[in-house]
């Protein structure tokens, strides 16, 4: 059983649609990060959220950290084909970064 | 470019043989990590290091050992490879803030291992 569960596991949508990806845990994390990974490459950091209830926006992407610091969400507005990739949440615990199960997003033109 | 390289990038081996993957960094970071990536599991932490000769286990450490004899190199060894260890292995370094738990991980390009 993994500590961080993401949903949905797969998402296929048309360009222009909105979507939300969820990252849930029963454990508390000191901070939470979201990464994006493209085929054949390592994940790349998108954002770090630290405070419970924190909301960060990165252009069309909105990230939220739950009040209890156990969960997070990523919302994409007006998705574009360039958003296609694997999205991974990751929770920090001491020296370790524990990754979620991943959400694979495909955006069709 | 995060100054992190993995070798080999691809390897096919047979069950029961030893395998060593190397991670090399050029930036003198203290923290280094080994993850494996499998469909439906995201990335799972195998081992990590917080300094020369200082290592600790992650979520899926059974069947793996690591060594860090110098800052720039972190080696992952499979003493006797099994088919369940077929995976893509990623090394990462932690850069960033003074607080260890908010630093950013930079990843290598991955090493694809197939155990027949």
Short mmCIF file of C-alpha atoms in Angstrom, two decimals:
data_model
loop_
_atom_site.label_atom_id
_atom_site.label_comp_id
_atom_site.label_asym_id
_atom_site.label_seq_id
_atom_site.Cartn_x
_atom_site.Cartn_y
_atom_site.Cartn_z
CA UNK A 1 0.00 0.00 0.00
CA UNK A 2 1.40 3.36 -0.98
CA UNK A 3 1.29 6.28 1.35
CA UNK A 4 0.10 8.74 -1.29
CA UNK A 5 -2.73 7.76 -3.63
CA UNK A 6 -3.49 9.81 -6.71
CA UNK A 7 -6.72 9.87 -8.66
CA UNK A 8 -7.55 9.44 -11.38
CA UNK A 9 -4.79 7.15 -12.57
CA UNK A 10 -5.45 8.04 -16.22
CA UNK A 11 -7.14 11.03 -17.79
CA UNK A 12 -7.80 11.65 -21.49
CA UNK A 13 -9.42 14.95 -22.38
CA UNK A 14 -9.88 17.40 -25.24
CA UNK A 15 -7.98 20.64 -25.50
CA UNK A 16 -9.77 23.42 -23.63
CA UNK A 17 -11.30 21.24 -20.92
CA UNK A 18 -10.64 21.69 -17.21
CA UNK A 19 -9.42 18.91 -14.94
CA UNK A 20 -8.49 18.19 -11.34
CA UNK A 21 -6.02 15.63 -10.04
CA UNK A 22 -6.16 14.54 -6.41
CA UNK A 23 -3.40 13.38 -4.09
CA UNK A 24 -4.59 11.79 -0.84
CA UNK A 25 -2.98 10.34 2.25
CA UNK A 26 -3.85 9.45 5.81
CA UNK A 27 -0.48 10.84 6.90
CA UNK A 28 0.64 14.38 7.53
CA UNK A 29 3.47 15.85 5.48
CA UNK A 30 5.62 18.86 6.26
CA UNK A 31 5.37 19.97 2.65
CA UNK A 32 4.05 18.67 -0.63
CA UNK A 33 5.42 18.97 -4.12
CA UNK A 34 4.06 18.36 -7.60
CA UNK A 35 6.25 17.10 -10.42
CA UNK A 36 5.64 16.55 -14.12
CA UNK A 37 7.41 13.86 -16.09
CA UNK A 38 7.68 13.41 -19.85
CA UNK A 39 8.56 10.09 -21.53
CA UNK A 40 12.23 9.15 -21.25
CA UNK A 41 13.01 11.89 -18.75
CA UNK A 42 13.12 12.36 -15.02
CA UNK A 43 10.38 14.27 -13.17
CA UNK A 44 10.64 18.06 -13.00
CA UNK A 45 9.37 20.12 -10.08
CA UNK A 46 6.31 22.31 -10.69
CA UNK A 47 5.57 23.66 -7.22
CA UNK A 48 6.10 23.24 -3.47
CA UNK A 49 3.33 23.97 -0.95
CA UNK A 50 4.19 24.19 2.72
CA UNK A 51 1.31 25.68 4.72
CA UNK A 52 -2.03 23.95 5.32
CA UNK A 53 -4.68 25.56 3.10
CA UNK A 54 -2.07 27.13 0.85
CA UNK A 55 -3.02 27.82 -2.76
CA UNK A 56 -0.44 28.49 -5.48
CA UNK A 57 -1.06 29.41 -9.08
CA UNK A 58 1.26 28.81 -11.98
CA UNK A 59 -0.40 30.25 -15.09
CA UNK A 60 -3.25 27.78 -15.81
CA UNK A 61 -2.27 25.42 -12.98
CA UNK A 62 -3.65 25.84 -9.46
CA UNK A 63 -2.25 23.82 -6.57
CA UNK A 64 -3.85 23.48 -3.17
CA UNK A 65 -2.55 21.92 0.04
CA UNK A 66 -5.23 20.55 2.38
CA UNK A 67 -5.84 22.26 5.70
CA UNK A 68 -4.60 19.19 7.58
CA UNK A 69 -1.58 18.82 5.27
CA UNK A 70 -2.62 15.30 4.29
CA UNK A 71 -3.86 15.92 0.77
CA UNK A 72 -3.47 18.15 -2.24
CA UNK A 73 -5.04 18.89 -5.58
CA UNK A 74 -3.88 20.15 -8.94
CA UNK A 75 -6.38 21.93 -11.16
CA UNK A 76 -5.63 22.73 -14.80
CA UNK A 77 -7.78 25.26 -16.61
CA UNK A 78 -8.21 25.07 -20.38
CA UNK A 79 -5.83 22.16 -20.85
CA UNK A 80 -3.48 22.18 -23.83
CA UNK A 81 -1.66 19.34 -25.63
CA UNK A 82 1.56 20.58 -24.05
CA UNK A 83 0.15 19.64 -20.62
CA UNK A 84 0.34 15.97 -21.58
CA UNK A 85 2.52 13.98 -19.20
CA UNK A 86 2.71 12.09 -15.92
CA UNK A 87 1.88 14.19 -12.86
CA UNK A 88 3.30 13.10 -9.54
CA UNK A 89 2.67 14.46 -6.08
CA UNK A 90 5.32 13.96 -3.42
CA UNK A 91 5.17 14.44 0.34
CA UNK A 92 8.14 15.36 2.48
CA UNK A 93 8.89 13.42 5.66
CA UNK A 94 12.17 14.23 7.35
CA UNK A 95 14.88 13.58 4.74
CA UNK A 96 12.64 11.58 2.45
CA UNK A 97 10.34 12.53 -0.40
CA UNK A 98 7.53 9.99 -0.85
CA UNK A 99 5.88 9.98 -4.25
CA UNK A 100 2.29 9.30 -5.17
CA UNK A 101 1.08 6.69 -7.63
CA UNK A 102 0.93 9.17 -10.52
CA UNK A 103 -1.73 10.49 -12.91
CA UNK A 104 -1.14 10.11 -16.61
CA UNK A 105 -2.75 12.97 -18.55
CA UNK A 106 -3.33 12.99 -22.30
CA UNK A 107 -4.71 16.14 -23.90
CA UNK A 108 -5.92 15.78 -27.47
CA UNK A 109 -6.02 18.73 -29.91
CA UNK B 1 21.24 20.76 -16.45
CA UNK B 2 21.38 19.55 -12.84
CA UNK B 3 24.87 17.99 -13.24
CA UNK B 4 23.67 14.48 -12.57
CA UNK B 5 24.41 11.48 -14.77
CA UNK B 6 23.43 7.85 -14.49
CA UNK B 7 25.17 4.83 -15.96
CA UNK B 8 24.44 2.58 -17.62
CA UNK B 9 21.31 4.03 -19.23
CA UNK B 10 20.17 0.61 -20.41
CA UNK B 11 21.08 -2.87 -19.20
CA UNK B 12 19.77 -6.36 -19.84
CA UNK B 13 20.93 -9.05 -17.47
CA UNK B 14 20.00 -12.53 -16.32
CA UNK B 15 18.42 -13.62 -13.06
CA UNK B 16 20.99 -14.20 -10.35
CA UNK B 17 23.69 -11.88 -11.70
CA UNK B 18 24.94 -8.85 -9.77
CA UNK B 19 24.23 -5.40 -11.17
CA UNK B 20 25.57 -1.99 -10.13
CA UNK B 21 24.06 1.30 -11.23
CA UNK B 22 26.05 4.48 -10.81
CA UNK B 23 24.86 7.99 -10.10
CA UNK B 24 27.36 10.82 -10.47
CA UNK B 25 26.85 14.47 -9.53
CA UNK B 26 29.08 17.45 -10.18
CA UNK B 27 27.48 19.91 -7.73
CA UNK B 28 28.60 18.62 -4.31
CA UNK B 29 25.09 18.11 -2.89
CA UNK B 30 24.74 16.26 0.38
CA UNK B 31 21.52 14.35 -0.31
CA UNK B 32 21.22 11.72 -3.02
CA UNK B 33 18.38 9.28 -3.68
CA UNK B 34 17.62 6.13 -5.63
CA UNK B 35 14.03 5.50 -6.79
CA UNK B 36 12.47 2.87 -8.98
CA UNK B 37 9.55 3.60 -11.27
CA UNK B 38 6.94 1.02 -12.26
CA UNK B 39 3.52 1.49 -13.89
CA UNK B 40 0.83 2.27 -11.33
CA UNK B 41 3.33 2.89 -8.53
CA UNK B 42 4.77 6.28 -9.35
CA UNK B 43 8.27 6.49 -7.88
CA UNK B 44 9.26 4.39 -4.88
CA UNK B 45 12.26 5.21 -2.73
CA UNK B 46 14.87 2.45 -2.48
CA UNK B 47 17.69 4.05 -0.49
CA UNK B 48 19.03 7.50 0.11
CA UNK B 49 22.21 9.11 1.37
CA UNK B 50 22.72 12.19 3.52
CA UNK B 51 26.50 12.25 3.29
CA UNK B 52 29.61 10.19 2.62
CA UNK B 53 29.11 6.75 4.17
CA UNK B 54 25.70 7.85 5.54
CA UNK B 55 22.80 5.98 4.00
CA UNK B 56 19.32 4.87 5.00
CA UNK B 57 16.56 2.64 3.69
CA UNK B 58 13.50 3.71 1.79
CA UNK B 59 10.16 2.01 1.11
CA UNK B 60 11.44 -0.84 -1.08
CA UNK B 61 15.01 -1.56 0.03
CA UNK B 62 14.90 -5.38 0.11
CA UNK B 63 17.29 -6.87 -2.47
CA UNK B 64 19.23 -3.62 -2.88
CA UNK B 65 22.33 -2.16 -1.27
CA UNK B 66 24.01 1.21 -1.72
CA UNK B 67 27.36 2.80 -1.13
CA UNK B 68 28.63 6.34 -1.04
CA UNK B 69 32.38 6.50 -0.61
CA UNK B 70 32.67 10.03 -2.01
CA UNK B 71 30.28 12.94 -2.31
CA UNK B 72 29.86 12.77 -6.06
CA UNK B 73 29.02 9.06 -6.47
CA UNK B 74 26.10 7.03 -5.17
CA UNK B 75 26.04 3.39 -6.24
CA UNK B 76 23.03 1.07 -6.23
CA UNK B 77 23.76 -2.67 -6.23
CA UNK B 78 21.49 -5.60 -6.87
CA UNK B 79 23.49 -8.50 -5.41
CA UNK B 80 21.47 -11.14 -7.25
CA UNK B 81 19.02 -9.65 -9.72
CA UNK B 82 15.48 -11.01 -9.97
CA UNK B 83 12.80 -10.44 -12.60
CA UNK B 84 10.81 -8.34 -10.09
CA UNK B 85 13.66 -5.84 -10.18
CA UNK B 86 13.03 -5.08 -13.84
CA UNK B 87 12.29 -1.39 -13.71
CA UNK B 88 13.45 2.11 -14.52
CA UNK B 89 15.79 3.44 -11.84
CA UNK B 90 16.14 7.13 -11.15
CA UNK B 91 18.80 8.88 -9.14
CA UNK B 92 18.11 12.31 -7.69
CA UNK B 93 19.98 15.02 -5.83
CA UNK B 94 18.38 17.48 -3.46
CA UNK B 95 19.03 21.14 -4.00
CA UNK B 96 17.60 24.08 -2.22
CA UNK B 97 16.55 25.41 1.07
CA UNK B 98 18.32 25.01 4.36
CA UNK B 99 15.45 22.92 5.66
CA UNK B 100 15.97 19.47 4.23
CA UNK B 101 12.27 18.79 3.85
CA UNK B 102 11.54 21.54 1.34
CA UNK B 103 14.41 21.10 -1.05
CA UNK B 104 13.82 20.35 -4.71
CA UNK B 105 14.84 17.04 -6.24
CA UNK B 106 16.65 17.02 -9.55
CA UNK B 107 16.59 13.73 -11.37
CA UNK B 108 18.90 11.94 -13.71
CA UNK B 109 17.61 10.57 -16.99
CA UNK B 110 17.02 7.09 -15.61
CA UNK B 111 18.52 3.64 -16.07
CA UNK B 112 16.31 1.01 -17.66
CA UNK B 113 17.11 -2.45 -16.26
CA UNK B 114 15.67 -5.67 -17.66
CA UNK B 115 16.22 -8.91 -15.76
CA UNK B 116 15.48 -11.99 -17.85
#
